[in-house]
PDB file of C-alpha atoms in Angstrom:
ATOM      1  CA  GLN A   1      -5.904  -7.142 -16.017  1.00  0.00           C
ATOM      2  CA  VAL A   2      -5.458  -3.955 -13.947  1.00  0.00           C
ATOM      3  CA  GLN A   3      -2.530  -1.637 -14.269  1.00  0.00           C
ATOM      4  CA  LEU A   4      -1.210   0.104 -11.212  1.00  0.00           C
ATOM      5  CA  VAL A   5       1.111   3.068 -10.908  1.00  0.00           C
ATOM      6  CA  GLU A   6       2.478   4.257  -7.623  1.00  0.00           C
ATOM      7  CA  SER A   7       3.587   7.843  -6.892  1.00  0.00           C
ATOM      8  CA  GLY A   8       4.342  10.133  -3.957  1.00  0.00           C
ATOM      9  CA  GLY A   9       7.457   8.617  -2.607  1.00  0.00           C
ATOM     10  CA  GLY A  10      10.598  10.535  -1.714  1.00  0.00           C
ATOM     11  CA  LEU A  11      12.917  11.617   1.041  1.00  0.00           C
ATOM     12  CA  VAL A  12      11.306  12.739   4.317  1.00  0.00           C
ATOM     13  CA  GLN A  13      12.628  13.468   7.778  1.00  0.00           C
ATOM     14  CA  PRO A  14      11.816  11.258  10.812  1.00  0.00           C
ATOM     15  CA  GLY A  15       8.470  12.292  12.154  1.00  0.00           C
ATOM     16  CA  GLY A  16       7.346  13.660   8.864  1.00  0.00           C
ATOM     17  CA  SER A  17       4.517  12.590   6.558  1.00  0.00           C
ATOM     18  CA  LEU A  18       4.031  11.354   2.992  1.00  0.00           C
ATOM     19  CA  ARG A  19       0.955  10.376   1.022  1.00  0.00           C
ATOM     20  CA  LEU A  20       1.399   7.586  -1.577  1.00  0.00           C
ATOM     21  CA  SER A  21      -1.069   7.252  -4.498  1.00  0.00           C
ATOM     22  CA  CYS A  22      -1.889   4.190  -6.526  1.00  0.00           C
ATOM     23  CA  ALA A  23      -3.662   5.039  -9.769  1.00  0.00           C
ATOM     24  CA  ALA A  24      -5.426   2.152 -11.513  1.00  0.00           C
ATOM     25  CA  SER A  25      -6.463   1.759 -15.107  1.00  0.00           C
ATOM     26  CA  GLY A  26      -8.224  -0.992 -16.955  1.00  0.00           C
ATOM     27  CA  ARG A  27     -10.383  -1.946 -14.000  1.00  0.00           C
ATOM     28  CA  THR A  28     -12.126  -0.344 -11.037  1.00  0.00           C
ATOM     29  CA  VAL A  29     -10.257  -0.458  -7.719  1.00  0.00           C
ATOM     30  CA  SER A  30     -13.484  -0.871  -5.770  1.00  0.00           C
ATOM     31  CA  SER A  31     -13.825  -4.310  -7.450  1.00  0.00           C
ATOM     32  CA  TYR A  32     -10.613  -5.518  -5.816  1.00  0.00           C
ATOM     33  CA  LEU A  33      -9.019  -6.063  -2.457  1.00  0.00           C
ATOM     34  CA  MET A  34      -6.278  -3.378  -2.633  1.00  0.00           C
ATOM     35  CA  GLY A  35      -3.126  -3.619  -0.651  1.00  0.00           C
ATOM     36  CA  TRP A  36       0.103  -1.813   0.116  1.00  0.00           C
ATOM     37  CA  PHE A  37       3.299  -3.787   0.653  1.00  0.00           C
ATOM     38  CA  ARG A  38       6.853  -2.739   1.211  1.00  0.00           C
ATOM     39  CA  GLN A  39      10.312  -4.215   0.723  1.00  0.00           C
ATOM     40  CA  ALA A  40      13.468  -3.033   2.458  1.00  0.00           C
ATOM     41  CA  PRO A  41      16.919  -4.017   1.186  1.00  0.00           C
ATOM     42  CA  GLY A  42      17.764  -7.654   1.987  1.00  0.00           C
ATOM     43  CA  LYS A  43      14.255  -8.413   3.181  1.00  0.00           C
ATOM     44  CA  GLU A  44      11.153  -9.981   1.773  1.00  0.00           C
ATOM     45  CA  ARG A  45       8.175  -7.925   0.730  1.00  0.00           C
ATOM     46  CA  GLU A  46       5.828  -7.461   3.689  1.00  0.00           C
ATOM     47  CA  PHE A  47       2.164  -6.444   4.149  1.00  0.00           C
ATOM     48  CA  VAL A  48       1.509  -2.890   5.208  1.00  0.00           C
ATOM     49  CA  ALA A  49      -2.256  -2.178   4.732  1.00  0.00           C
ATOM     50  CA  ALA A  50      -5.287  -3.275   2.715  1.00  0.00           C
ATOM     51  CA  ILE A  51      -8.733  -2.117   1.926  1.00  0.00           C
ATOM     52  CA  SER A  52     -11.653  -4.463   0.968  1.00  0.00           C
ATOM     53  CA  ARG A  53     -14.081  -4.283  -1.857  1.00  0.00           C
ATOM     54  CA  SER A  54     -17.312  -2.327  -1.614  1.00  0.00           C
ATOM     55  CA  VAL A  55     -17.618  -1.780   2.122  1.00  0.00           C
ATOM     56  CA  GLY A  56     -14.003  -0.670   2.390  1.00  0.00           C
ATOM     57  CA  THR A  57     -12.851  -2.446   5.544  1.00  0.00           C
ATOM     58  CA  THR A  58      -9.260  -1.617   6.307  1.00  0.00           C
ATOM     59  CA  TYR A  59      -6.439  -3.783   7.650  1.00  0.00           C
ATOM     60  CA  TYR A  60      -3.025  -2.862   8.968  1.00  0.00           C
ATOM     61  CA  ALA A  61       0.260  -4.407   9.960  1.00  0.00           C
ATOM     62  CA  ASP A  62       1.002  -3.914  13.667  1.00  0.00           C
ATOM     63  CA  SER A  63       4.114  -2.012  12.811  1.00  0.00           C
ATOM     64  CA  VAL A  64       2.163   0.778  11.106  1.00  0.00           C
ATOM     65  CA  LYS A  65      -1.122   0.709  12.944  1.00  0.00           C
ATOM     66  CA  GLY A  66      -2.050   4.156  14.254  1.00  0.00           C
ATOM     67  CA  ARG A  67       0.403   5.891  11.941  1.00  0.00           C
ATOM     68  CA  PHE A  68      -0.688   4.855   8.441  1.00  0.00           C
ATOM     69  CA  THR A  69      -4.102   5.127   6.835  1.00  0.00           C
ATOM     70  CA  ILE A  70      -5.262   3.450   3.668  1.00  0.00           C
ATOM     71  CA  SER A  71      -8.157   5.016   1.729  1.00  0.00           C
ATOM     72  CA  ARG A  72      -9.860   4.818  -1.624  1.00  0.00           C
ATOM     73  CA  ASP A  73     -11.290   7.469  -3.987  1.00  0.00           C
ATOM     74  CA  ASN A  74     -13.660   5.619  -6.317  1.00  0.00           C
ATOM     75  CA  ALA A  75     -14.289   8.661  -8.436  1.00  0.00           C
ATOM     76  CA  LYS A  76     -10.470   8.969  -9.208  1.00  0.00           C
ATOM     77  CA  ASN A  77     -10.026   5.175  -9.212  1.00  0.00           C
ATOM     78  CA  THR A  78      -7.135   5.742  -6.850  1.00  0.00           C
ATOM     79  CA  VAL A  79      -5.968   4.224  -3.588  1.00  0.00           C
ATOM     80  CA  TYR A  80      -3.941   6.178  -1.085  1.00  0.00           C
ATOM     81  CA  LEU A  81      -1.580   5.456   1.814  1.00  0.00           C
ATOM     82  CA  GLN A  82      -1.252   8.355   4.232  1.00  0.00           C
ATOM     83  CA  MET A  83       1.916   7.857   6.250  1.00  0.00           C
ATOM     84  CA  ASN A  84       2.450   9.918   9.432  1.00  0.00           C
ATOM     85  CA  SER A  85       5.095   9.899  12.115  1.00  0.00           C
ATOM     86  CA  LEU A  86       7.504   8.184   9.808  1.00  0.00           C
ATOM     87  CA  LYS A  87      10.515   6.298  11.182  1.00  0.00           C
ATOM     88  CA  PRO A  88      13.735   5.242   9.594  1.00  0.00           C
ATOM     89  CA  GLU A  89      12.460   1.674   9.834  1.00  0.00           C
ATOM     90  CA  ASP A  90       9.797   2.673   7.332  1.00  0.00           C
ATOM     91  CA  THR A  91      12.356   3.067   4.613  1.00  0.00           C
ATOM     92  CA  ALA A  92      11.546   0.729   1.769  1.00  0.00           C
ATOM     93  CA  VAL A  93      10.129   0.454  -1.780  1.00  0.00           C
ATOM     94  CA  TYR A  94       6.364   0.624  -1.426  1.00  0.00           C
ATOM     95  CA  TYR A  95       4.110  -1.385  -3.797  1.00  0.00           C
ATOM     96  CA  CYS A  96       0.531  -1.132  -4.574  1.00  0.00           C
ATOM     97  CA  ALA A  97      -1.251  -4.445  -5.382  1.00  0.00           C
ATOM     98  CA  ALA A  98      -4.679  -5.837  -6.382  1.00  0.00           C
ATOM     99  CA  SER A  99      -6.335  -9.106  -5.439  1.00  0.00           C
ATOM    100  CA  MET A 100      -9.620 -10.816  -6.213  1.00  0.00           C
ATOM    101  CA  GLY A 101      -9.977 -11.303  -2.478  1.00  0.00           C
ATOM    102  CA  GLY A 102      -8.998 -13.595   0.318  1.00  0.00           C
ATOM    103  CA  THR A 103      -6.370 -13.147   2.927  1.00  0.00           C
ATOM    104  CA  TRP A 104      -5.401  -9.524   2.982  1.00  0.00           C
ATOM    105  CA  TYR A 105      -1.854 -10.005   4.289  1.00  0.00           C
ATOM    106  CA  ASP A 106      -0.903 -12.868   1.940  1.00  0.00           C
ATOM    107  CA  ARG A 107       1.133 -11.364  -0.955  1.00  0.00           C
ATOM    108  CA  THR A 108       0.889 -14.499  -2.971  1.00  0.00           C
ATOM    109  CA  LEU A 109      -2.850 -13.864  -3.557  1.00  0.00           C
ATOM    110  CA  TYR A 110      -2.274 -10.454  -5.202  1.00  0.00           C
ATOM    111  CA  HIS A 111      -2.214 -10.791  -8.971  1.00  0.00           C
ATOM    112  CA  SER A 112      -1.409  -7.207 -10.104  1.00  0.00           C
ATOM    113  CA  TRP A 113       1.435  -5.075  -8.831  1.00  0.00           C
ATOM    114  CA  GLY A 114       2.764  -1.651  -9.449  1.00  0.00           C
ATOM    115  CA  GLN A 115       6.442  -0.881 -10.048  1.00  0.00           C
ATOM    116  CA  GLY A 116       6.898   0.620  -6.619  1.00  0.00           C
ATOM    117  CA  THR A 117       7.863   3.958  -5.252  1.00  0.00           C
ATOM    118  CA  GLN A 118      10.891   4.646  -2.959  1.00  0.00           C
ATOM    119  CA  VAL A 119      10.269   6.041   0.550  1.00  0.00           C
ATOM    120  CA  THR A 120      13.380   7.099   2.428  1.00  0.00           C
ATOM    121  CA  VAL A 121      13.143   8.390   6.012  1.00  0.00           C
ATOM    122  CA  SER A 122      16.338  10.072   7.019  1.00  0.00           C
ATOM    123  CA  SER A 123      17.670  13.358   8.505  1.00  0.00           C
TER     124      SER A 123
END
């Protein structure tokens, strides 16, 4: 129902920063709970951050709190994930997802997913 395309991933040094973008089409991102998830090799996909509909309340996993910031630009119909102070442990494929609402950290409630963008933190 909504198509999502991530971009902005790449190779970055420890302590560096990246900003991921999630461009939506077909629907308006402000109508959805929007989330970022990540999946490292050999591990399950885990919650990173989310932003609610309308009011834009944000939620973060403890592992990224204080370092990552999720935001939304309604005019561009795009959700962003600003990642600062990156660590090697942040290396993963990052996915953007949309949900009709509910539990922000429950990946089973998200119905639309992007293809993912690779983030590698290494010297």
